[in-house]
């Protein structure tokens, strides 16, 4: 496999060098190293423990990580035809994956692989693996991908930057207004908890039914530029359907979301932020959505589905002074499942919230080389509702990440 990947990279380089002079070929890349200290509460390591637990051995974990974050180590080749009608791009990434932990390395992975075709000067279509359209903005947090922290995903940011396979249309009405409409693979799988239906409630056996989602996920965004502002409202919708469900049981999960992102600059001051609200964004192929639908058996022995509401928001304030720019970041995320209709003995409402706070200071040492110190504190819920009607809550603990990121872009 390694030889194949090396051959692929070599072929890309040869293609770029051998391309006709009339076409445009651009080769770019990014090399990034994370070096950070991590302090994790024992509650987080255990995946949450009952709040105020007596005699719980809270062994906090402190460690140092030095690794290449997979999202920020890239090799990119782009090609554009002479008449500008066709554009192609492929990007390979390499390094420690999200949440991979110390020493984990992921091989070369095609993050982007798409073709643009321009039908008219104001309309083109993108085919292939590309960015999502829903909730595309992101804060500047970037240290600690191997510890599952990147652009605040899951801590206030429902992130659309991670690539998905799909087809997107771009409609440019003017220099101020652009509409994006994207059809994304509906993520057919059987991984969700609601995919497990009782084969025979009287016996207690379970079967895994097939997910047959015919209509793709649909994302829409309207990018508006007014003076110093960029405003981008966006929406998403996906219905997951299950085949082979017993009569009386629900066979669909509806997923939807609405987001509003705003970015602005006033001299040395920059402001970015986004608010997202939706249901069941923890299902399917959303990044940082959290909050999946809950499946439960009703009094008739049929499986029913309870929706989970998700609210996420973040803000990033920046101030530029010379070669450096300081950023302050705050994020909040909450998801909740009502207990209405749930008749499982001992089960009640589920609710959990998270906060993130931090600062970073990217310093341009040269035009292409940046050093960025960053300190982030992640506060998970210490009294989360976990579906117990006996008032037992869970403490999911806190986490601190502090270090420096070194990045070369060429």
Coordinates of C-alpha atoms in Angstrom, one line a residue:
X1 CA 0.0 0.0 0.0
X2 CA 2.8 2.4 0.8
X3 CA 4.4 1.8 -2.6
X4 CA 1.1 2.5 -4.3
X5 CA 0.7 5.8 -2.4
X6 CA 4.3 6.8 -3.2
X7 CA 3.7 6.0 -6.8
X8 CA 0.5 8.0 -6.8
X9 CA 2.3 11.1 -5.4
X10 CA 5.1 10.6 -8.0
X11 CA 2.5 10.3 -10.8
X12 CA 0.9 13.6 -9.7
X13 CA 4.2 15.4 -9.8
X14 CA 5.0 14.0 -13.2
X15 CA 1.5 15.0 -14.4
X16 CA 2.1 18.5 -13.2
X17 CA 5.5 18.8 -14.9
X18 CA 4.3 17.2 -18.2
X19 CA 1.1 19.2 -18.5
X20 CA 0.8 21.3 -21.6
X21 CA 2.0 24.9 -21.2
X22 CA -1.4 26.2 -22.3
X23 CA -3.1 24.7 -19.2
X24 CA -2.4 26.0 -15.7
X25 CA -1.1 23.7 -13.0
X26 CA -0.6 24.7 -9.4
X27 CA 1.2 22.6 -6.8
X28 CA 0.9 23.6 -3.1
X29 CA 1.2 22.1 0.3
X30 CA 1.2 22.5 4.0
X31 CA 3.5 21.1 6.7
X32 CA 2.3 21.4 10.3
X33 CA 3.7 20.2 13.6
X34 CA 1.7 20.2 16.9
X35 CA 3.6 20.2 20.2
X36 CA 1.3 20.5 23.2
X37 CA 0.7 19.6 26.8
X38 CA -2.6 17.9 27.7
X39 CA -4.3 17.7 31.1
X40 CA -7.4 15.5 31.1
X41 CA -9.7 15.0 34.1
X42 CA -10.3 11.4 35.2
X43 CA -14.0 11.8 34.5
X44 CA -13.3 12.4 30.8
X45 CA -11.1 9.4 30.6
X46 CA -13.9 7.2 32.0
X47 CA -16.4 8.7 29.5
X48 CA -18.3 10.3 32.4
X49 CA -19.1 9.2 35.9
X50 CA -22.1 9.9 38.2
X51 CA -21.8 13.4 39.6
X52 CA -20.4 13.8 43.1
X53 CA -19.3 10.2 43.1
X54 CA -17.8 9.2 46.5
X55 CA -14.5 7.2 46.5
X56 CA -14.1 7.5 42.7
X57 CA -10.4 7.3 41.8
X58 CA -10.0 10.4 39.7
X59 CA -6.6 9.8 38.1
X60 CA -6.1 12.8 35.9
X61 CA -3.8 12.3 32.9
X62 CA -1.1 14.7 31.9
X63 CA 1.0 14.1 28.9
X64 CA 3.0 15.8 26.1
X65 CA 2.2 15.2 22.4
X66 CA 4.4 16.0 19.4
X67 CA 2.9 15.0 16.1
X68 CA 1.7 15.9 12.6
X69 CA -2.0 16.6 12.6
X70 CA -3.6 14.9 9.6
X71 CA -5.9 17.8 8.7
X72 CA -3.0 20.3 8.4
X73 CA -0.4 18.2 6.4
X74 CA -1.3 18.4 2.8
X75 CA -0.1 17.9 -0.8
X76 CA -2.3 19.6 -3.3
X77 CA -2.4 19.7 -7.1
X78 CA -4.8 21.8 -9.1
X79 CA -5.3 22.0 -12.9
X80 CA -7.2 24.5 -15.0
X81 CA -7.9 24.3 -18.7
X82 CA -6.8 27.0 -21.1
X83 CA -10.4 28.3 -21.6
X84 CA -11.1 28.2 -17.8
X85 CA -14.1 25.9 -18.3
X86 CA -12.7 22.9 -16.5
X87 CA -10.8 22.8 -13.2
X88 CA -9.6 19.8 -11.3
X89 CA -8.2 19.3 -7.8
X90 CA -6.8 16.5 -5.7
X91 CA -5.4 16.9 -2.2
X92 CA -3.7 14.2 -0.1
X93 CA -3.4 14.4 3.7
X94 CA -1.1 12.6 6.1
X95 CA -0.6 12.4 9.8
X96 CA -2.3 11.8 13.2
X97 CA -6.1 11.5 12.7
X98 CA -8.7 13.2 14.8
X99 CA -8.8 11.5 18.2
X100 CA -6.2 9.0 17.1
X101 CA -4.1 9.5 20.2
X102 CA -0.3 9.6 20.7
X103 CA 1.7 7.7 18.1
X104 CA -1.2 7.1 15.7
X105 CA -0.5 7.8 12.1
X106 CA -2.9 7.7 9.2
X107 CA -1.6 7.1 5.7
X108 CA -2.2 9.3 2.7
X109 CA -5.9 10.1 2.4
X110 CA -7.6 11.9 -0.5
X111 CA -9.4 14.8 1.3
X112 CA -10.4 16.5 -2.0
X113 CA -10.8 15.0 -5.4
X114 CA -13.2 17.0 -7.6
X115 CA -13.9 18.4 -11.1
X116 CA -15.4 21.9 -11.8
X117 CA -17.2 22.5 -15.0
X118 CA -18.3 26.1 -15.9
X119 CA -21.5 26.1 -17.8
X120 CA -21.8 29.9 -17.9
X121 CA -19.7 32.8 -16.4
X122 CA -22.1 32.7 -13.4
X123 CA -22.7 29.0 -12.9
X124 CA -20.5 26.0 -12.4
X125 CA -20.9 22.5 -11.0
X126 CA -18.4 20.6 -8.8
X127 CA -18.4 16.8 -9.0
X128 CA -16.5 14.7 -6.4
X129 CA -15.1 14.9 -2.8
X130 CA -15.4 18.4 -1.6
X131 CA -16.3 20.7 1.3
X132 CA -19.8 20.6 2.6
X133 CA -22.1 23.6 2.3
X134 CA -23.9 23.7 5.6
X135 CA -22.3 25.6 8.5
X136 CA -19.0 26.2 6.7
X137 CA -17.4 28.9 8.9
X138 CA -15.0 27.9 11.7
X139 CA -13.0 29.5 14.5
X140 CA -9.2 29.6 14.5
X141 CA -8.7 26.9 17.0
X142 CA -6.3 24.3 15.5
X143 CA -4.1 22.7 18.1
X144 CA -4.5 19.1 19.2
X145 CA -6.2 17.2 16.4
X146 CA -4.8 13.9 17.7
X147 CA -6.7 14.7 21.0
X148 CA -10.0 15.2 19.0
X149 CA -9.8 19.0 18.9
X150 CA -9.9 20.8 15.6
X151 CA -11.7 24.0 14.7
X152 CA -13.8 23.6 17.8
X153 CA -15.9 20.8 16.3
X154 CA -18.3 19.4 18.8
X155 CA -17.6 22.3 21.2
X156 CA -19.7 25.0 19.6
X157 CA -18.9 24.3 15.9
X158 CA -20.9 22.1 13.7
X159 CA -18.3 22.0 11.0
X160 CA -18.8 21.8 7.2
X161 CA -15.2 21.9 6.1
X162 CA -14.6 18.2 6.2
X163 CA -15.0 16.8 2.7
X164 CA -17.9 14.6 1.6
X165 CA -18.7 13.0 -1.8
X166 CA -21.3 15.0 -3.6
X167 CA -22.4 17.3 -6.4
X168 CA -22.6 21.1 -5.8
X169 CA -23.8 23.9 -8.0
X170 CA -22.5 27.5 -7.5
X171 CA -24.7 30.3 -8.8
X172 CA -23.0 33.7 -8.8
X173 CA -25.6 36.5 -9.1
X174 CA -23.2 39.3 -8.6
X175 CA -19.9 40.0 -6.8
X176 CA -22.0 40.4 -3.6
X177 CA -24.3 37.3 -3.7
X178 CA -23.6 33.6 -4.4
X179 CA -26.0 30.6 -3.9
X180 CA -24.7 27.1 -3.3
X181 CA -26.8 24.0 -3.7
X182 CA -25.2 20.6 -2.8
X183 CA -26.4 17.0 -3.0
X184 CA -24.3 14.8 -0.6
X185 CA -24.2 11.0 -0.3
X186 CA -26.9 10.1 2.3
X187 CA -24.5 8.0 4.4
X188 CA -26.3 4.7 4.2
X189 CA -25.1 2.4 7.0
X190 CA -26.4 0.5 10.1
X191 CA -24.3 2.2 12.7
X192 CA -27.0 4.2 14.4
X193 CA -28.6 2.9 17.6
X194 CA -32.1 3.3 16.0
X195 CA -31.1 0.8 13.3
X196 CA -31.5 -2.1 15.8
X197 CA -35.1 -3.2 15.8
X198 CA -36.7 -6.1 17.8
X199 CA -37.1 -9.2 15.7
X200 CA -39.5 -10.6 18.2
X201 CA -40.3 -8.5 21.3
X202 CA -41.7 -11.5 23.1
X203 CA -38.4 -13.4 22.7
X204 CA -36.1 -10.4 23.1
X205 CA -34.0 -11.0 20.0
X206 CA -32.8 -8.1 17.8
X207 CA -32.1 -7.8 14.1
X208 CA -30.2 -5.1 12.2
X209 CA -32.3 -3.6 9.4
X210 CA -30.9 -2.0 6.3
X211 CA -30.7 1.7 5.8
X212 CA -32.1 2.5 2.4
X213 CA -32.0 6.3 2.0
X214 CA -32.9 7.2 -1.6
X215 CA -32.9 11.0 -1.4
X216 CA -29.4 12.5 -0.9
X217 CA -28.6 14.9 1.9
X218 CA -29.4 18.5 0.6
X219 CA -27.4 21.5 1.7
X220 CA -28.1 25.1 0.7
X221 CA -26.1 28.3 1.5
X222 CA -26.4 32.0 0.5
X223 CA -23.2 33.9 0.7
X224 CA -23.7 37.7 1.0
X225 CA -21.0 40.3 1.0
X226 CA -22.0 43.8 2.2
X227 CA -19.3 46.4 2.9
X228 CA -17.0 44.8 5.5
X229 CA -19.4 41.9 6.3
X230 CA -19.8 38.4 5.0
X231 CA -23.1 36.9 6.0
X232 CA -23.9 33.2 5.2
X233 CA -27.2 31.6 6.2
X234 CA -27.4 27.9 5.4
X235 CA -29.7 24.9 5.8
X236 CA -29.4 21.1 5.6
X237 CA -31.9 18.2 5.4
X238 CA -31.6 14.5 5.3
X239 CA -34.1 11.7 6.0
X240 CA -32.7 8.3 6.8
X241 CA -35.0 5.4 5.9
X242 CA -34.9 1.8 7.3
X243 CA -36.1 -1.3 5.5
X244 CA -37.5 -4.4 7.1
X245 CA -39.0 -2.7 10.1
X246 CA -41.7 -4.5 12.0
X247 CA -45.3 -3.1 11.6
X248 CA -46.0 -0.3 14.1
X249 CA -42.4 0.8 14.4
X250 CA -41.0 4.0 13.0
X251 CA -38.8 3.6 10.0
X252 CA -37.4 7.1 9.4
X253 CA -35.1 9.6 11.1
X254 CA -35.4 13.2 10.0
X255 CA -32.3 15.3 10.3
X256 CA -32.3 19.1 9.7
X257 CA -30.4 22.2 10.6
X258 CA -30.2 25.9 10.1
X259 CA -27.0 28.0 10.6
X260 CA -26.1 31.7 10.4
X261 CA -22.4 32.6 10.0
X262 CA -21.0 36.2 10.1
X263 CA -17.5 37.5 9.5
X264 CA -16.3 41.1 9.5
X265 CA -13.1 43.1 9.5
X266 CA -12.6 46.7 10.8
X267 CA -9.0 47.7 10.4
X268 CA -6.9 45.5 12.7
X269 CA -10.0 44.0 14.3
X270 CA -11.7 40.8 12.9
X271 CA -14.9 39.2 14.2
X272 CA -16.2 35.7 13.1
X273 CA -19.1 33.7 14.6
X274 CA -21.8 31.2 13.8
X275 CA -25.0 29.9 15.4
X276 CA -26.4 26.5 14.5
X277 CA -29.7 24.9 15.5
X278 CA -31.2 21.6 14.4
X279 CA -32.3 18.1 15.2
X280 CA -30.5 14.7 15.2
X281 CA -27.2 16.3 13.8
X282 CA -25.3 13.5 15.6
X283 CA -26.7 11.0 13.0
X284 CA -25.3 10.6 9.5
X285 CA -22.3 12.4 8.2
X286 CA -22.2 15.7 10.0
X287 CA -19.0 16.8 11.8
X288 CA -19.3 18.0 15.4
X289 CA -23.1 17.7 15.4
X290 CA -23.5 15.5 18.5
X291 CA -27.0 14.7 19.6
X292 CA -28.3 11.6 17.8
X293 CA -32.0 10.5 17.8
X294 CA -32.9 8.0 20.5
X295 CA -34.7 4.7 19.8
X296 CA -36.9 3.1 22.4
X297 CA -39.6 0.4 22.7
X298 CA -43.1 1.7 23.5
X299 CA -45.8 -0.1 25.6
X300 CA -46.9 -2.1 22.5
X301 CA -43.4 -3.4 21.9
X302 CA -42.8 -1.2 18.9
X303 CA -39.7 0.8 18.3
X304 CA -40.2 4.6 18.3
X305 CA -37.8 7.4 17.7
X306 CA -37.4 10.5 19.9
X307 CA -35.7 13.5 18.2
X308 CA -32.7 15.3 19.8
X309 CA -32.4 19.1 19.6
X310 CA -28.9 20.6 19.0
X311 CA -27.8 24.2 19.6
X312 CA -24.2 25.3 18.9
X313 CA -22.5 28.7 18.7
X314 CA -19.0 30.1 18.7
X315 CA -17.3 33.5 18.3
X316 CA -13.7 34.4 17.4
X317 CA -12.4 37.9 18.0
X318 CA -9.0 38.8 16.5
X319 CA -6.7 41.8 16.7
X320 CA -3.8 42.2 14.3
X321 CA -0.6 44.0 15.3
X322 CA 2.3 43.8 12.9
X323 CA 3.3 40.2 12.2
X324 CA 1.1 38.8 15.0
X325 CA -2.7 38.5 15.5
X326 CA -4.2 37.5 18.8
X327 CA -7.5 35.6 18.9
X328 CA -10.0 35.0 21.7
X329 CA -12.4 32.1 21.2
X330 CA -15.6 31.1 23.0
X331 CA -17.9 28.2 22.1
X332 CA -21.0 26.6 23.5
X333 CA -22.9 23.4 22.5
X334 CA -26.0 21.8 24.0
X335 CA -28.1 18.9 23.0
X336 CA -31.3 17.6 24.6
X337 CA -33.8 14.7 24.1
X338 CA -37.2 15.0 25.7
X339 CA -38.6 12.1 27.7
X340 CA -42.0 12.4 26.2
X341 CA -43.3 9.0 25.2
X342 CA -40.3 7.1 26.5
X343 CA -41.6 4.2 28.6
X344 CA -38.4 2.4 29.3
X345 CA -38.3 1.7 33.1
X346 CA -35.9 4.2 34.7
X347 CA -35.5 6.4 31.6
X348 CA -35.9 10.1 31.5
X349 CA -34.8 13.2 29.7
X350 CA -31.2 13.5 28.3
X351 CA -29.4 16.9 28.3
X352 CA -25.7 17.8 28.0
X353 CA -23.8 21.0 27.4
X354 CA -20.2 22.0 26.7
X355 CA -18.1 25.2 26.7
X356 CA -14.7 26.0 25.2
X357 CA -12.6 29.1 26.0
X358 CA -9.1 30.0 24.7
X359 CA -6.6 32.2 23.0
X360 CA -4.0 31.8 20.3
X361 CA -1.4 34.1 18.8
X362 CA -0.3 33.2 15.2
X363 CA 3.0 35.0 14.5
X364 CA 4.3 35.2 10.9
X365 CA 8.0 34.6 11.1
X366 CA 8.2 34.8 7.3
X367 CA 5.7 35.1 4.5
X368 CA 5.0 31.3 4.6
X369 CA 6.1 30.2 8.1
X370 CA 3.9 30.8 11.1
X371 CA 4.3 29.9 14.8
X372 CA 1.1 29.8 16.8
X373 CA 1.0 29.4 20.6
X374 CA -2.5 28.3 21.7
X375 CA -4.2 27.6 25.1
X376 CA -7.7 26.1 25.1
X377 CA -9.9 25.0 28.0
X378 CA -12.7 22.5 27.3
X379 CA -15.4 22.3 30.0
X380 CA -17.8 19.4 29.6
X381 CA -21.0 19.1 31.6
X382 CA -20.6 18.1 35.2
X383 CA -24.3 17.5 35.8
X384 CA -25.5 16.1 32.5
X385 CA -28.9 14.5 32.3
X386 CA -28.3 10.9 31.1
X387 CA -31.9 9.6 30.9
X388 CA -32.3 8.6 34.6
X389 CA -35.6 9.5 36.4
X390 CA -33.9 9.1 39.8
X391 CA -32.1 12.4 39.4
X392 CA -28.7 10.8 38.8
X393 CA -26.5 13.1 36.6
X394 CA -23.1 12.5 35.0
X395 CA -19.8 14.4 35.3
X396 CA -17.9 14.3 32.0
X397 CA -14.9 16.3 33.2
X398 CA -12.7 19.0 31.8
X399 CA -9.6 19.2 29.6
X400 CA -6.7 21.7 29.1
X401 CA -4.5 21.8 26.0
X402 CA -1.6 24.3 25.7
X403 CA 1.2 24.3 23.3
X404 CA 2.6 25.6 20.0
X405 CA 1.8 24.9 16.4
X406 CA 4.5 25.3 13.6
X407 CA 3.2 25.7 10.1
X408 CA 4.7 26.1 6.6
X409 CA 2.4 26.9 3.7
X410 CA 3.9 26.8 0.2

